[in-house]
Coordinates of C-alpha atoms and ligand atoms in Angstrom, one line a residue:
X1 CA -9.6 -1.6 -28.2
X2 CA -9.2 1.8 -26.6
X3 CA -5.6 3.0 -26.2
X4 CA -3.9 3.8 -22.9
X5 CA -4.7 7.4 -22.1
X6 CA -1.4 8.2 -20.4
X7 CA -1.6 12.0 -20.5
X8 CA -5.2 12.1 -19.3
X9 CA -4.4 9.9 -16.3
X10 CA -1.5 12.2 -15.4
X11 CA -4.0 15.1 -15.6
X12 CA -6.4 13.2 -13.4
X13 CA -3.8 12.6 -10.7
X14 CA -2.7 16.2 -10.9
X15 CA -6.3 17.2 -10.3
X16 CA -6.6 14.9 -7.3
X17 CA -3.5 16.5 -5.8
X18 CA -4.6 20.0 -6.3
X19 CA -7.9 19.2 -4.7
X20 CA -6.2 18.1 -1.5
X21 CA -6.4 21.3 0.6
X22 CA -3.1 21.0 2.5
X23 CA -3.7 23.4 5.3
X24 CA -7.4 23.2 6.1
X25 CA -8.8 21.5 9.2
X26 CA -10.4 18.3 8.3
X27 CA -11.2 15.0 9.9
X28 CA -10.8 13.3 6.5
X29 CA -8.4 10.7 7.7
X30 CA -7.9 9.2 4.3
X31 CA -6.2 12.2 2.9
X32 CA -2.7 10.6 3.2
X33 CA -3.8 7.7 1.1
X34 CA -5.3 10.0 -1.5
X35 CA -2.0 11.9 -1.7
X36 CA -0.1 8.6 -2.1
X37 CA -2.3 7.5 -5.0
X38 CA -1.8 10.8 -6.8
X39 CA 1.9 11.3 -6.2
X40 CA 2.9 7.6 -6.7
X41 CA 0.6 7.5 -9.8
X42 CA 2.3 10.5 -11.3
X43 CA 5.6 8.7 -10.6
X44 CA 4.6 5.5 -12.3
X45 CA 3.5 7.6 -15.3
X46 CA 6.9 9.4 -15.3
X47 CA 5.1 12.7 -14.7
X48 CA 6.3 13.6 -11.2
X49 CA 7.4 17.0 -12.6
X50 CA 3.8 18.0 -12.5
X51 CA 4.1 18.3 -8.7
X52 CA 5.4 21.8 -8.7
X53 CA 6.4 22.2 -5.1
X54 CA 7.5 18.8 -3.9
X55 CA 9.1 20.3 -0.8
X56 CA 5.8 21.7 0.5
X57 CA 4.2 18.3 0.0
X58 CA 7.0 16.7 1.9
X59 CA 6.6 19.2 4.7
X60 CA 2.8 18.5 4.9
X61 CA 3.5 14.8 5.2
X62 CA 6.0 15.4 8.1
X63 CA 3.5 17.5 9.9
X64 CA 1.3 14.5 10.2
X65 CA 4.0 12.6 12.1
X66 CA 3.4 11.9 15.8
X67 CA 7.0 11.8 17.0
X68 CA 8.2 10.8 20.5
X69 CA 8.3 14.5 21.5
X70 CA 4.6 14.9 20.6
X71 CA 3.7 11.6 22.4
X72 CA 4.5 12.9 25.8
X73 CA 6.0 9.6 27.0
X74 CA 3.3 7.4 25.5
X75 CA 5.0 6.0 22.3
X76 CA 2.1 3.7 21.6
X77 CA 0.5 6.7 19.7
X78 CA 3.5 7.3 17.5
X79 CA 3.3 7.0 13.7
X80 CA 1.5 9.1 11.0
X81 CA -2.1 10.3 11.0
X82 CA -4.1 10.8 7.8
X83 CA -4.6 14.6 8.0
X84 CA -4.0 17.5 10.4
X85 CA -6.0 17.5 13.7
X86 CA -6.0 21.2 13.5
X87 CA -4.9 23.9 11.1
X88 CA -2.9 26.0 13.5
X89 CA -0.2 23.4 14.2
X90 CA -1.1 23.6 17.9
X91 CA 0.0 20.8 20.2
X92 CA -1.7 17.4 19.5
X93 CA -4.3 16.4 22.0
X94 CA -4.5 13.1 24.0
X95 CA -6.9 11.5 21.4
X96 CA -4.6 12.1 18.5
X97 CA -2.9 8.9 17.4
X98 CA -1.5 7.3 14.3
X99 CA -3.1 4.9 11.9
X100 CA -0.9 2.2 10.4
X101 CA -2.2 2.6 6.8
X102 CA -1.3 6.3 7.1
X103 CA 2.2 5.5 8.4
X104 CA 2.8 3.1 5.4
X105 CA 1.4 5.6 2.8
X106 CA 3.3 8.5 4.4
X107 CA 6.6 6.7 4.2
X108 CA 5.9 5.6 0.7
X109 CA 4.9 9.1 -0.4
X110 CA 8.1 10.6 1.1
X111 CA 10.2 8.0 -0.8
X112 CA 8.4 8.7 -4.1
X113 CA 9.1 12.4 -3.6
X114 CA 12.8 11.6 -3.1
X115 CA 12.9 12.4 0.6
X116 CA 15.7 10.6 2.5
X117 CA 13.4 9.8 5.5
X118 CA 16.0 11.5 7.8
X119 CA 13.3 13.2 9.8
X120 CA 11.4 10.0 10.5
X121 CA 11.4 9.1 14.2
X122 CA 12.1 5.4 13.7
X123 CA 12.2 4.4 17.3
X124 CA 8.9 6.0 18.0
X125 CA 7.3 4.5 14.8
X126 CA 8.5 1.0 15.7
X127 CA 7.1 1.4 19.2
X128 CA 3.8 2.5 17.7
X129 CA 3.7 -0.6 15.6
X130 CA 4.4 -2.8 18.6
X131 CA 1.4 -1.4 20.4
X132 CA -0.9 -2.3 17.5
X133 CA -0.1 -6.0 17.3
X134 CA -2.6 -8.3 19.1
X135 CA -1.8 -11.6 20.8
X136 CA -3.3 -13.5 17.8
X137 CA -0.7 -12.0 15.5
X138 CA -3.0 -9.6 13.7
X139 CA -2.5 -5.8 13.9
X140 CA -4.9 -3.0 14.8
X141 CA -5.3 -0.1 12.4
X142 CA -5.2 2.4 15.2
X143 CA -5.1 2.4 19.0
X144 CA -8.5 4.1 19.5
X145 CA -11.2 1.8 18.3
X146 CA -9.3 0.4 15.4
X147 CA -10.2 -2.8 13.4
X148 CA -7.7 -5.6 13.1
X149 CA -7.2 -7.7 10.0
X150 CA -4.8 -8.7 7.2
X151 CA -4.8 -5.1 5.7
X152 CA -3.1 -3.8 8.8
X153 CA -0.8 -6.7 9.2
X154 CA 0.4 -5.9 5.7
X155 CA 0.8 -2.2 6.5
X156 CA 2.8 -3.0 9.7
X157 CA 5.0 -5.4 7.6
X158 CA 5.6 -2.7 4.9
X159 CA 6.6 -0.1 7.6
X160 CA 8.9 -2.6 9.3
X161 CA 10.5 -3.5 5.9
X162 CA 11.0 0.1 5.0
X163 CA 12.5 1.0 8.4
X164 CA 14.7 -2.1 8.0
X165 CA 13.8 -3.2 11.5
X166 CA 11.3 -5.8 12.7
X167 CA 11.5 -5.0 16.5
X168 CA 8.0 -3.5 16.2
X169 CA 6.4 -6.9 15.2
X170 CA 6.5 -10.5 16.4
X171 CA 7.2 -12.2 13.0
X172 CA 6.4 -15.7 14.2
X173 CA 2.9 -14.6 15.4
X174 CA 2.4 -12.7 12.2
X175 CA 3.3 -15.8 10.1
X176 CA 1.0 -18.0 12.1
X177 CA -1.9 -15.5 11.7
X178 CA -1.3 -15.5 7.9
X179 CA -1.3 -19.3 7.8
X180 CA -4.4 -19.6 10.0
X181 CA -6.2 -17.3 7.4
X182 CA -5.6 -19.7 4.5
X183 CA -8.9 -21.2 3.5
X184 CA -10.2 -24.5 2.2
X185 CA -10.5 -23.0 -1.4
X186 CA -6.7 -22.1 -1.3
X187 CA -7.2 -18.3 -1.1
X188 CA -6.5 -16.2 2.0
X189 CA -9.1 -14.2 4.0
X190 CA -8.8 -11.1 6.3
X191 CA -8.6 -13.5 9.3
X192 CA -9.2 -17.1 10.3
X193 CA -12.5 -18.6 9.1
X194 CA -13.5 -15.7 6.9
X195 CA -14.0 -15.7 3.1
X196 CA -11.0 -15.8 0.7
X197 CA -10.5 -12.4 -0.9
X198 CA -8.1 -10.9 -3.5
X199 CA -7.2 -8.0 -1.3
X200 CA -6.4 -10.0 1.8
X201 CA -4.6 -12.6 -0.4
X202 CA -2.2 -9.9 -1.6
X203 CA -1.8 -8.5 2.0
X204 CA -0.9 -12.0 3.3
X205 CA 1.4 -13.0 0.4
X206 CA 3.2 -9.6 0.5
X207 CA 3.6 -9.8 4.3
X208 CA 5.4 -13.2 3.9
X209 CA 7.5 -11.8 1.1
X210 CA 8.5 -8.7 3.0
X211 CA 9.5 -10.8 6.0
X212 CA 11.6 -13.0 3.6
X213 CA 9.5 -16.0 4.5
X214 CA 7.4 -16.7 1.4
X215 CA 9.5 -19.7 0.5
X216 CA 9.9 -21.2 3.9
X217 CA 6.4 -20.5 5.3
X218 CA 4.3 -22.2 2.6
X219 CA 4.3 -25.9 1.6
X220 CA 4.4 -26.6 -2.1
X221 CA 0.8 -27.6 -1.9
X222 CA -0.2 -24.3 -0.3
X223 CA 1.8 -22.3 -2.8
X224 CA 0.3 -24.2 -5.8
X225 CA -3.1 -23.8 -4.3
X226 CA -2.6 -20.1 -4.0
X227 CA -1.4 -19.8 -7.6
X228 CA -4.4 -21.8 -8.7
X229 CA -6.8 -19.6 -6.7
X230 CA -5.3 -16.4 -8.1
X231 CA -5.3 -17.6 -11.7
X232 CA -8.9 -18.6 -11.3
X233 CA -9.8 -15.0 -10.7
X234 CA -9.2 -14.0 -14.4
X235 CA -11.9 -13.5 -16.9
X236 CA -10.8 -10.6 -19.0
X237 CA -9.7 -8.7 -15.9
X238 CA -9.4 -10.2 -12.4
X239 CA -12.2 -10.4 -9.9
X240 CA -11.6 -10.5 -6.1
X241 CA -13.8 -13.5 -5.3
X242 CA -15.5 -16.3 -7.2
X243 CA -18.6 -15.3 -9.1
X244 CA -17.9 -11.6 -8.7
X245 CA -17.6 -9.0 -11.4
X246 CA -14.1 -8.2 -12.7
X247 CA -12.7 -5.0 -11.1
X248 CA -9.7 -2.9 -12.1
X249 CA -8.1 -2.8 -8.6
X250 CA -7.5 -6.6 -8.7
X251 CA -5.2 -5.9 -11.6
X252 CA -2.8 -5.1 -8.8
X253 CA -4.0 -7.2 -5.9
X254 CA -4.1 -10.5 -7.8
X255 CA -1.3 -9.5 -10.3
X256 CA 1.1 -8.6 -7.5
X257 CA 0.3 -11.8 -5.6
X258 CA 1.1 -13.8 -8.7
X259 CA 4.3 -11.9 -9.3
X260 CA 5.4 -12.5 -5.7
X261 CA 4.5 -16.2 -6.1
X262 CA 6.6 -16.3 -9.3
X263 CA 3.6 -17.2 -11.5
X264 CA 2.8 -14.0 -13.4
X265 CA 3.8 -15.6 -16.6
X266 CA 0.5 -17.5 -16.6
X267 CA -1.6 -14.3 -16.7
X268 CA -3.3 -13.5 -20.0
X269 CA -2.0 -9.9 -20.1
X270 CA -3.6 -9.2 -23.5
X271 CA -7.1 -9.9 -22.0
X272 CA -6.2 -8.0 -18.8
X273 CA -5.1 -5.0 -20.7
X274 CA -8.3 -5.0 -22.8
X275 CA -10.3 -5.0 -19.5
X276 CA -8.3 -2.3 -17.8
X277 CA -8.4 0.0 -20.9
X278 CA -12.2 -0.4 -20.9
X279 CA -12.4 1.1 -17.4
X280 CA -10.7 4.4 -18.5
X281 CA -12.7 7.6 -18.5
X282 CA -11.9 9.1 -21.9
X283 CA -13.0 12.6 -20.8
X284 CA -11.6 13.2 -17.3
X285 CA -8.9 10.5 -17.3
X286 CA -8.7 8.0 -14.4
X287 CA -10.0 4.5 -14.1
X288 CA -13.1 3.1 -12.6
X289 CA -13.7 -0.2 -11.0
X290 CA -15.6 -1.5 -14.0
X291 CA -16.5 0.2 -17.3
X292 CA -18.6 3.3 -17.0
X293 CA -18.7 3.3 -13.2
X294 CA -16.9 6.7 -12.7
X295 CA -13.1 7.1 -12.0
X296 CA -11.7 7.2 -8.5
X297 CA -8.1 7.6 -7.3
X298 CA -7.8 4.1 -5.8
X299 CA -8.9 2.2 -8.9
X300 CA -6.9 4.6 -11.1
X301 CA -3.7 3.9 -9.1
X302 CA -4.2 0.2 -8.7
X303 CA -5.2 -0.3 -12.3
X304 CA -2.1 1.5 -13.4
X305 CA 0.3 -0.2 -11.0
X306 CA -1.3 -3.5 -12.2
X307 CA -0.6 -2.5 -15.8
X308 CA 3.0 -1.8 -14.8
X309 CA 3.2 -5.5 -13.5
X310 CA 2.0 -6.5 -17.0
X311 CA 4.9 -4.6 -18.5
X312 CA 2.9 -1.7 -19.9
X313 CA 5.0 0.6 -22.1
X314 CA 5.6 4.1 -20.7
X315 CA 5.1 3.0 -17.0
X316 CA 7.9 2.7 -14.5
X317 CA 8.4 -0.8 -13.1
X318 CA 6.8 -1.4 -9.7
X319 CA 8.0 -3.2 -6.6
X320 CA 5.2 -5.7 -6.2
X321 CA 5.3 -6.0 -2.4
X322 CA 5.6 -2.3 -1.5
X323 CA 3.5 -1.0 -4.4
X324 CA 5.9 1.9 -5.3
X325 CA 8.1 2.4 -8.3
X326 CA 11.6 0.9 -8.4
X327 CA 12.9 4.5 -8.4
X328 CA 11.3 5.0 -5.0
X329 CA 12.9 1.7 -3.8
X330 CA 16.3 3.1 -4.8
X331 CA 15.7 6.1 -2.6
X332 CA 14.8 3.6 0.2
X333 CA 18.0 1.6 -0.2
X334 CA 20.0 4.8 0.2
X335 CA 18.1 5.7 3.4
X336 CA 18.6 2.2 4.8
X337 CA 22.4 2.2 4.0
X338 CA 22.6 5.5 6.0
X339 CA 20.7 4.1 9.0
X340 CA 23.1 1.1 9.1
X341 CA 25.9 3.6 9.9
X342 CA 23.9 5.0 12.8
X343 CA 23.4 3.5 16.3
X344 CA 20.5 1.0 16.2
X345 CA 17.0 2.0 17.4
X346 CA 14.6 -0.4 19.0
X347 CA 10.8 -0.5 19.7
X348 CA 9.9 -0.1 23.3
X349 CA 6.7 -1.1 25.1
Ligands
ZN401 ZN1 -12.0 -2.5 -6.6

């Protein structure tokens, strides 16, 4: 079996970071998630020192925040966007609005870099979340033409959990949406009547966990069924659906679901490791979805955070519901303690 190429993966993430042109105009809206994978990946590897100018990265993230000042009275647009709308820092236009996945990954990135979140406009962000939730309990990704499914429910829950305030979400409707998305085969889909999937199962389980309702919301039968569905995903690695090829990203999606459901001890970590190691690129570093497919930042991050769940030596422990290191969660706890001494903020319509 191949060994774990710790140093090469650090170099791979460093390369991903350096190839993110911080100041250039781009409509590449996923740049924030790419930054998150690279920074948080270096953190898990214990190599955050490779980020030479953490402060400038922090400043870049804050420049993507659409605060109440920039919203011009319409807080429904508030949150983080994925990249600059323009390079000059000129005022945002009326079409500029946040994306809930970018808000989640922006906050997570700030925490990983040790920022205390003191410049986060919490009231505005919570109002932005509130504008995204639909009557059926699901959440839109973004106000303008966004999709709505379990991915964005999870991101909204992660943001609410981090901000330590649920006024931006109707938790009862959220819970009902999750429960309506549980399927006949015991897995969970992106929404009612769709196909069970490893990614949506994680998003649903983590949402319940972040709301503190994982124990109360599920019957014993539903919980056992979920554990059975997740464990049935393992060959060597995990797949995301029955009869699909194993894929390194499910090392985290399925692994974290099982950890949250208190059933990780049933995972064959020896087999899992063998599969994830086989997806490493020995030349460039990084992990691919399956052996020989070509490394990408998402699979590299999720493969490594999944190995952390499996107790991999040399990796920091991970918070299974937030998908950041326990060190980043320590930074979060300090921010939350400080907020509790301040006057409360609330989401507004
Ligand atoms: Zn994948």
